[in-house]
Short mmCIF file of N, CA, C and O in Angstrom, two decimals:
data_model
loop_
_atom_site.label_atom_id
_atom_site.label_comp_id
_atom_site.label_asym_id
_atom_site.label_seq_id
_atom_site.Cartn_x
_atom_site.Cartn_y
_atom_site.Cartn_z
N UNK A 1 -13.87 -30.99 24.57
CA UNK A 1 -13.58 -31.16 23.14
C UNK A 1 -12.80 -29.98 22.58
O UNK A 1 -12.23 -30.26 21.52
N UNK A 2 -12.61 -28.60 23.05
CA UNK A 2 -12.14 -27.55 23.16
C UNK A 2 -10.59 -28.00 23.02
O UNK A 2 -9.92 -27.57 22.08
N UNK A 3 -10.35 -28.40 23.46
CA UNK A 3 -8.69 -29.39 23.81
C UNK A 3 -8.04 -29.38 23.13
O UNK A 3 -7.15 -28.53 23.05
N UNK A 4 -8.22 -30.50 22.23
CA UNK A 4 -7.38 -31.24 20.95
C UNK A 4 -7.12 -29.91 19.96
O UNK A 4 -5.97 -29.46 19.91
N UNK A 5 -8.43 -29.16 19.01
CA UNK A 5 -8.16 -27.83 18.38
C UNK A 5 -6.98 -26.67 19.28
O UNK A 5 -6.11 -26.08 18.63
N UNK A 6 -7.06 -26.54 20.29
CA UNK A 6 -6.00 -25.77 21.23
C UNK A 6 -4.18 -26.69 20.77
O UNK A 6 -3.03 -26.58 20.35
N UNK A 7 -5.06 -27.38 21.19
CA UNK A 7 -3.00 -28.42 21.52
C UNK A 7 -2.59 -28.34 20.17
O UNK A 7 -1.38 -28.44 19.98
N UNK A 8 -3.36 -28.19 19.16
CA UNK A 8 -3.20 -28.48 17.66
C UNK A 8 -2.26 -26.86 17.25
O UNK A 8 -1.12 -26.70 16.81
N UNK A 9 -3.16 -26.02 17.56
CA UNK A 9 -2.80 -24.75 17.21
C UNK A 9 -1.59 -24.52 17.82
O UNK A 9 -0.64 -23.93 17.30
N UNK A 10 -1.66 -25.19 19.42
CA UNK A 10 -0.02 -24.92 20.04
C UNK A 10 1.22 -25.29 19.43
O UNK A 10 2.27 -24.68 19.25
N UNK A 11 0.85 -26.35 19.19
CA UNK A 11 1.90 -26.99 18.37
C UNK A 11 2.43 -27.16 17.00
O UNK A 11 3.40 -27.73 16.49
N UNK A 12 1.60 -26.57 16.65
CA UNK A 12 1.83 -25.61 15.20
C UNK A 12 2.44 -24.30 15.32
O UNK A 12 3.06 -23.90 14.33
N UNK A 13 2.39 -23.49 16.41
CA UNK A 13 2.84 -22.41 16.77
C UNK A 13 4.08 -22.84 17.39
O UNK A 13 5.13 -22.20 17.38
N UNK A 14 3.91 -23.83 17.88
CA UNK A 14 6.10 -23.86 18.42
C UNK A 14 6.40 -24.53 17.23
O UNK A 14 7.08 -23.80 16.51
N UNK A 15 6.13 -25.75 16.66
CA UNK A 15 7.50 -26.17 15.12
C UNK A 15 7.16 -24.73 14.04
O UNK A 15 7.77 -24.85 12.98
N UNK A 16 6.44 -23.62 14.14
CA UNK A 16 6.80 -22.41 13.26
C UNK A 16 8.17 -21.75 13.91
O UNK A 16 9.23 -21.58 13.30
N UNK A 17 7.92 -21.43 15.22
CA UNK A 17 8.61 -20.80 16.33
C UNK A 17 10.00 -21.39 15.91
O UNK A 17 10.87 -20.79 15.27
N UNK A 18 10.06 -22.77 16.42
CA UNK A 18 11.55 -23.68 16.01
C UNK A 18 11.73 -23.45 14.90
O UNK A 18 12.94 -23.25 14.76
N UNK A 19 11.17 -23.35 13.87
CA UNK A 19 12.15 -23.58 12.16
C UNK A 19 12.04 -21.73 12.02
O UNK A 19 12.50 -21.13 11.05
N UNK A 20 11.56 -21.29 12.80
CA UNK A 20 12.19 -19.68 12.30
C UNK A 20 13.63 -19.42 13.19
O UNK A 20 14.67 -19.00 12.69
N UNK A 21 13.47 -19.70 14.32
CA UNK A 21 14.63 -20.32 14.55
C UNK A 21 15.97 -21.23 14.57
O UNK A 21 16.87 -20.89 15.34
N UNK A 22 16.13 -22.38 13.74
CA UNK A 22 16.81 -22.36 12.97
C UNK A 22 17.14 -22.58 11.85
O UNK A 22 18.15 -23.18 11.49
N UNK A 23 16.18 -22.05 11.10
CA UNK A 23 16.72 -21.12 10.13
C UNK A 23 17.67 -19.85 10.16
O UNK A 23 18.60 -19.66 9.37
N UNK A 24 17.24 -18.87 11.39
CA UNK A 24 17.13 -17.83 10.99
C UNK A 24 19.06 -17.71 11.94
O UNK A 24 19.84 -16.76 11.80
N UNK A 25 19.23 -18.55 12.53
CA UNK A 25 20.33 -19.47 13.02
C UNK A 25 21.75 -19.90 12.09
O UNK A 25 22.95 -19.87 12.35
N UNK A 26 20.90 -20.33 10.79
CA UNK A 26 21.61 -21.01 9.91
C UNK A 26 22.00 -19.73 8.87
O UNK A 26 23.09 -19.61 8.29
N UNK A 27 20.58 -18.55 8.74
CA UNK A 27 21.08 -17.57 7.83
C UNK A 27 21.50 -16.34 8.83
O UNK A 27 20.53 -15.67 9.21
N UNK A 28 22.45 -16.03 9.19
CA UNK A 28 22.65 -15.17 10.13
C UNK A 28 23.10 -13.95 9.05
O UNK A 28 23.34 -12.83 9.52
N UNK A 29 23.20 -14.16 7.79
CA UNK A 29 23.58 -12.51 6.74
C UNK A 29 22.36 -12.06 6.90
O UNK A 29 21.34 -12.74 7.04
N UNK A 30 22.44 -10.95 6.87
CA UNK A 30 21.43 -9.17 7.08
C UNK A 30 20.70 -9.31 5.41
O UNK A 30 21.27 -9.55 4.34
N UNK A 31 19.23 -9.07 5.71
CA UNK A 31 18.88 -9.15 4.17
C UNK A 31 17.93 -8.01 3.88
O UNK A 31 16.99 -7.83 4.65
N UNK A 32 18.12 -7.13 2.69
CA UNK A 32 17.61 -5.91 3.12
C UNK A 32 15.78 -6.68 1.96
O UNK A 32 15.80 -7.64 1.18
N UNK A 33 14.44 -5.73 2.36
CA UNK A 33 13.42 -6.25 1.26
C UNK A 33 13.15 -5.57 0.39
O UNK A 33 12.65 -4.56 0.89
N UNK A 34 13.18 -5.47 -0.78
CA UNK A 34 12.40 -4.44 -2.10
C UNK A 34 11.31 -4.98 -2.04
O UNK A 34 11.03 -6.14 -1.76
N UNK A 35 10.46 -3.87 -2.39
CA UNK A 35 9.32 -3.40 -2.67
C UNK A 35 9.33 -2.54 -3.99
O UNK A 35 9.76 -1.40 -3.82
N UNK A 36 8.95 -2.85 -5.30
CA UNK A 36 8.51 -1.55 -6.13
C UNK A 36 10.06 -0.48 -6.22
O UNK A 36 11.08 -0.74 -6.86
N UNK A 37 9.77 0.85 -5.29
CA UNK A 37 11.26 1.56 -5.61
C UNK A 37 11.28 1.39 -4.00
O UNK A 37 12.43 1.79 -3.80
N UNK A 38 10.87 1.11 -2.96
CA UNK A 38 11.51 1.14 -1.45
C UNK A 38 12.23 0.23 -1.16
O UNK A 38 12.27 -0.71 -1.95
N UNK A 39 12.83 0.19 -0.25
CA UNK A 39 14.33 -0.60 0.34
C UNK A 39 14.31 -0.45 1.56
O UNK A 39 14.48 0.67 2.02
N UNK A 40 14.10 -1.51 2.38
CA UNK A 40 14.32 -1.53 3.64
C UNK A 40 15.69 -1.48 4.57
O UNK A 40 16.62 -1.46 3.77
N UNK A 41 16.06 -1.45 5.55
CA UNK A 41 17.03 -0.99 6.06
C UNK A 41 17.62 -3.33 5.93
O UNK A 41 17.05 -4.37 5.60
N UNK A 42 18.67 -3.01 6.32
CA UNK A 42 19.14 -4.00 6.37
C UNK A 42 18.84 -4.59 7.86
O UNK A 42 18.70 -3.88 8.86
N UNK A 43 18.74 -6.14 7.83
CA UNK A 43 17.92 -6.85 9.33
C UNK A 43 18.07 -8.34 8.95
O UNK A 43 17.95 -8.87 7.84
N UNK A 44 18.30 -8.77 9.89
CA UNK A 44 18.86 -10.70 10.08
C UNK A 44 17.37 -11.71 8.97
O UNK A 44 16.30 -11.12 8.82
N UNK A 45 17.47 -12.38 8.68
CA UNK A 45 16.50 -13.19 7.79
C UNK A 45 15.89 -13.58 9.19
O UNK A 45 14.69 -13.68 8.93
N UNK A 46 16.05 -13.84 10.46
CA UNK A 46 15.13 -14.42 11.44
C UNK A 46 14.12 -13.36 12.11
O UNK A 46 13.14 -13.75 12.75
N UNK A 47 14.42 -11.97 11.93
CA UNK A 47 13.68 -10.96 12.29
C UNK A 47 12.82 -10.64 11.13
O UNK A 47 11.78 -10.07 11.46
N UNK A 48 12.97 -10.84 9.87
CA UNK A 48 12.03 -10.75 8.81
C UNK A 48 10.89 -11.77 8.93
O UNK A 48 9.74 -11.48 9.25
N UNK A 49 11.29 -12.85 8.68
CA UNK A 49 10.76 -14.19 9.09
C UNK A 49 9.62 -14.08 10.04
O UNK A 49 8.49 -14.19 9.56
N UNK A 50 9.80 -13.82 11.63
CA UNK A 50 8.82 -13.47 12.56
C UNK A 50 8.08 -12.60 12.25
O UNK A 50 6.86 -12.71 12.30
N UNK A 51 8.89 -11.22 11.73
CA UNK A 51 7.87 -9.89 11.64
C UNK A 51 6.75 -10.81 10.41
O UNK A 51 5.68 -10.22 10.24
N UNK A 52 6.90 -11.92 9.72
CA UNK A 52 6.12 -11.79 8.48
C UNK A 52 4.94 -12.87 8.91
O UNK A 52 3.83 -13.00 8.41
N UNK A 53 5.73 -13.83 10.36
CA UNK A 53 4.78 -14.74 10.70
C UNK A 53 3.42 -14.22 11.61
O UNK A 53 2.23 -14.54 11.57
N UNK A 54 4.32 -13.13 12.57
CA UNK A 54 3.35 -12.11 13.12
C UNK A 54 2.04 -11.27 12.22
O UNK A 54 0.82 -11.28 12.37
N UNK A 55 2.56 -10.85 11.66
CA UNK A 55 1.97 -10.27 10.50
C UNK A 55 0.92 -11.20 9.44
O UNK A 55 0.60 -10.82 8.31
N UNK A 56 0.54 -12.33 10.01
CA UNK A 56 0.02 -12.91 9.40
C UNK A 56 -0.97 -13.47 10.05
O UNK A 56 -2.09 -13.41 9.54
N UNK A 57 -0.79 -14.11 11.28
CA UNK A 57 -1.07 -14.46 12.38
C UNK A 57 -2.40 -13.92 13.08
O UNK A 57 -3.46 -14.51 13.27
N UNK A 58 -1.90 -12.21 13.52
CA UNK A 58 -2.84 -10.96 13.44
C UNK A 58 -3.45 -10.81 12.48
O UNK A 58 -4.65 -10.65 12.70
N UNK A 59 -3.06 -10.76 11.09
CA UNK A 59 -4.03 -10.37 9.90
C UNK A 59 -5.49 -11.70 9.78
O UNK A 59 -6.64 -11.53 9.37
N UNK A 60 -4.85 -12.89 10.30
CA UNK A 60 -5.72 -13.80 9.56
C UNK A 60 -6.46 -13.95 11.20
O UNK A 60 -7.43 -14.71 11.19
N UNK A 61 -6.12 -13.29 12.70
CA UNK A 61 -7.48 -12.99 13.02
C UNK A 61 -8.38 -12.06 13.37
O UNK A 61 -9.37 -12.09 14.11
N UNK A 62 -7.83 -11.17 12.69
CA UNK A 62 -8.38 -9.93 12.93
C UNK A 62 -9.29 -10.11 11.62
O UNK A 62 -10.40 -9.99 12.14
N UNK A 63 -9.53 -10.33 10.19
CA UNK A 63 -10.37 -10.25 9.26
C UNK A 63 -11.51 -11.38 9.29
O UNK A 63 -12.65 -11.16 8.90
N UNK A 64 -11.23 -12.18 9.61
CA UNK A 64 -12.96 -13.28 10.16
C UNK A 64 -13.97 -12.43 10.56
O UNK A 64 -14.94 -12.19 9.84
N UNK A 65 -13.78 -11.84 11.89
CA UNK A 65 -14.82 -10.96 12.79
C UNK A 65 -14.98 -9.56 12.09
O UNK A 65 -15.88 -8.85 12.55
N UNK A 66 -14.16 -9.01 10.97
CA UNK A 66 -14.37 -8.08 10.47
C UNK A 66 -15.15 -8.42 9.33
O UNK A 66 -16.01 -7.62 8.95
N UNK A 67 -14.97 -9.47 8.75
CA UNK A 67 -15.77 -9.62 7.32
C UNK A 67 -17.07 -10.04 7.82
O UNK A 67 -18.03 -9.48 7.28
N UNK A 68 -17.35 -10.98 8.81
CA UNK A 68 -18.36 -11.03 9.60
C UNK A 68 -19.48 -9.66 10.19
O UNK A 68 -20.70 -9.48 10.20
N UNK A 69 -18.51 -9.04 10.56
CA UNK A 69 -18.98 -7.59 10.79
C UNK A 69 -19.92 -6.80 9.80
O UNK A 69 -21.09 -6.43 9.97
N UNK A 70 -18.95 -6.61 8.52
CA UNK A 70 -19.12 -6.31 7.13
C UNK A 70 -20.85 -7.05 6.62
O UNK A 70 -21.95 -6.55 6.40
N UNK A 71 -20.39 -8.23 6.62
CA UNK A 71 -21.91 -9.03 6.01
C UNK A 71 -23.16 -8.74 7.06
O UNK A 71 -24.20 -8.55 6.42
N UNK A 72 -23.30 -8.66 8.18
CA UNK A 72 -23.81 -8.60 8.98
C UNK A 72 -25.05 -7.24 8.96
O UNK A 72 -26.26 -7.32 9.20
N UNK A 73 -24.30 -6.11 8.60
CA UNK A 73 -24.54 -5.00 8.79
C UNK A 73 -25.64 -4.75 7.55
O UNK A 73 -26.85 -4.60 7.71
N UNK A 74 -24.90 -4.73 6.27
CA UNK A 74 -26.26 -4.14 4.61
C UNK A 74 -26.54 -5.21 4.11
O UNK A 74 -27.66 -5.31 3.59
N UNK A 75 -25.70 -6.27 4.10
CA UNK A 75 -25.95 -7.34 3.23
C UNK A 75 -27.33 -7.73 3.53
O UNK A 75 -28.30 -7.54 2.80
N UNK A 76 -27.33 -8.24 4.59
CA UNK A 76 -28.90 -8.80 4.95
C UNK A 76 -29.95 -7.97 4.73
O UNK A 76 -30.96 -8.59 5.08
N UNK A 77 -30.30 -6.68 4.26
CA UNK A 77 -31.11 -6.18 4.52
C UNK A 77 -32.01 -6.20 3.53
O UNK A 77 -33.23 -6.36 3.56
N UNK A 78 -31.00 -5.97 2.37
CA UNK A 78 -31.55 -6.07 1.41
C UNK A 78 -31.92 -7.36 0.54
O UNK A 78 -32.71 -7.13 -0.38
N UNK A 79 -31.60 -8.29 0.63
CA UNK A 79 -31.70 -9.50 0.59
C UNK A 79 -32.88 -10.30 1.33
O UNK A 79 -32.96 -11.53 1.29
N UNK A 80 -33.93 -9.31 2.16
CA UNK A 80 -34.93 -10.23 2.76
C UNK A 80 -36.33 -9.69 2.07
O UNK A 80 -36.81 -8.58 1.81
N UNK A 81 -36.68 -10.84 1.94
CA UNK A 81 -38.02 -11.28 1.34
C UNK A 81 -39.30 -10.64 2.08
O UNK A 81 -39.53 -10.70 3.29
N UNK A 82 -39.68 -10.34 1.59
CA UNK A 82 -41.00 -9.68 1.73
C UNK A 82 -42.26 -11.06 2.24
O UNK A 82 -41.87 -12.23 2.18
N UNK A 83 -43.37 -10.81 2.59
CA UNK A 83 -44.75 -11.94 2.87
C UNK A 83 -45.23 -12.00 1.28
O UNK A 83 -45.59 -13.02 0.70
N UNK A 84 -45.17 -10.67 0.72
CA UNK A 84 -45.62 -10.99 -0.45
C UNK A 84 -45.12 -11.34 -2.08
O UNK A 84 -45.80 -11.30 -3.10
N UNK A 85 -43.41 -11.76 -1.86
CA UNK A 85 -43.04 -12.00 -2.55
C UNK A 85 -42.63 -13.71 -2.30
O UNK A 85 -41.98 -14.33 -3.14
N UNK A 86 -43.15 -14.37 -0.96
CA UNK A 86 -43.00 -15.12 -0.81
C UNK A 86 -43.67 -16.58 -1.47
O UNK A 86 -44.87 -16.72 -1.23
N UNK A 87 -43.02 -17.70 -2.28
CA UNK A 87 -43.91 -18.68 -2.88
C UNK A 87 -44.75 -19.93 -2.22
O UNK A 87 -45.17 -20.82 -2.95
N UNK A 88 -44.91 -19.94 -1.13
CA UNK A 88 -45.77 -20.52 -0.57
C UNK A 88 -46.96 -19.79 0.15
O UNK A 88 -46.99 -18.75 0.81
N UNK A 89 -48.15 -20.87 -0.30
CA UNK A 89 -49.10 -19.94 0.03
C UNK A 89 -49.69 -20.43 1.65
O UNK A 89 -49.38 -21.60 1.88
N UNK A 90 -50.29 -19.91 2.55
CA UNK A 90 -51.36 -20.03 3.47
C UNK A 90 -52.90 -20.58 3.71
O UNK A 90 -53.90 -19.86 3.72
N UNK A 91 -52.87 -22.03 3.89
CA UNK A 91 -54.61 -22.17 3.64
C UNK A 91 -54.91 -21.93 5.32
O UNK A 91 -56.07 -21.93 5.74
#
């Protein structure tokens, strides 16, 4: 059952792959990025494109197992109930 979720993700990862490609095909002018007062060096719209799909890719799985991490650690601790604050009683 592992399968289908895999082939899914694959193939979402090549038609990204293909349309950054041509696109990045179709815009072959150098596009520099602002930020605030910085300015990036000038670079093809298909190398922006990847660096931003990469960059996203990594970000969105690297923070699951970190926020996971995060809750894991204080959250619970304080949040657990005591025997005697508990509302059911024992006959």
């Amino acid at each position: 059952m592992k399968t289908i979720p895999l082939l899914a993700i694959s193939f979402l990862v090549a038609i990204l792959a293909s349309a950054i490609g041509i696109i990045s095909v179709q815009n072959a002018a150098p596009v520099a990025l602002n930020f605030i007062f910085f300015k990036s060096i000038q670079m093809p719209v298909g190398l922006v494109l990847a660096m931003s799909v990469s960059a996203g890719l990594i970000g969105g799985a690297l923070l699951p197992p970190l926020w996971h991490l995060s809750d894991s650690q204080g959250s619970r601790s304080k949040f657990q109930a005591s025997s005697e604050d508990s509302d059911t009683a024992t006959y």
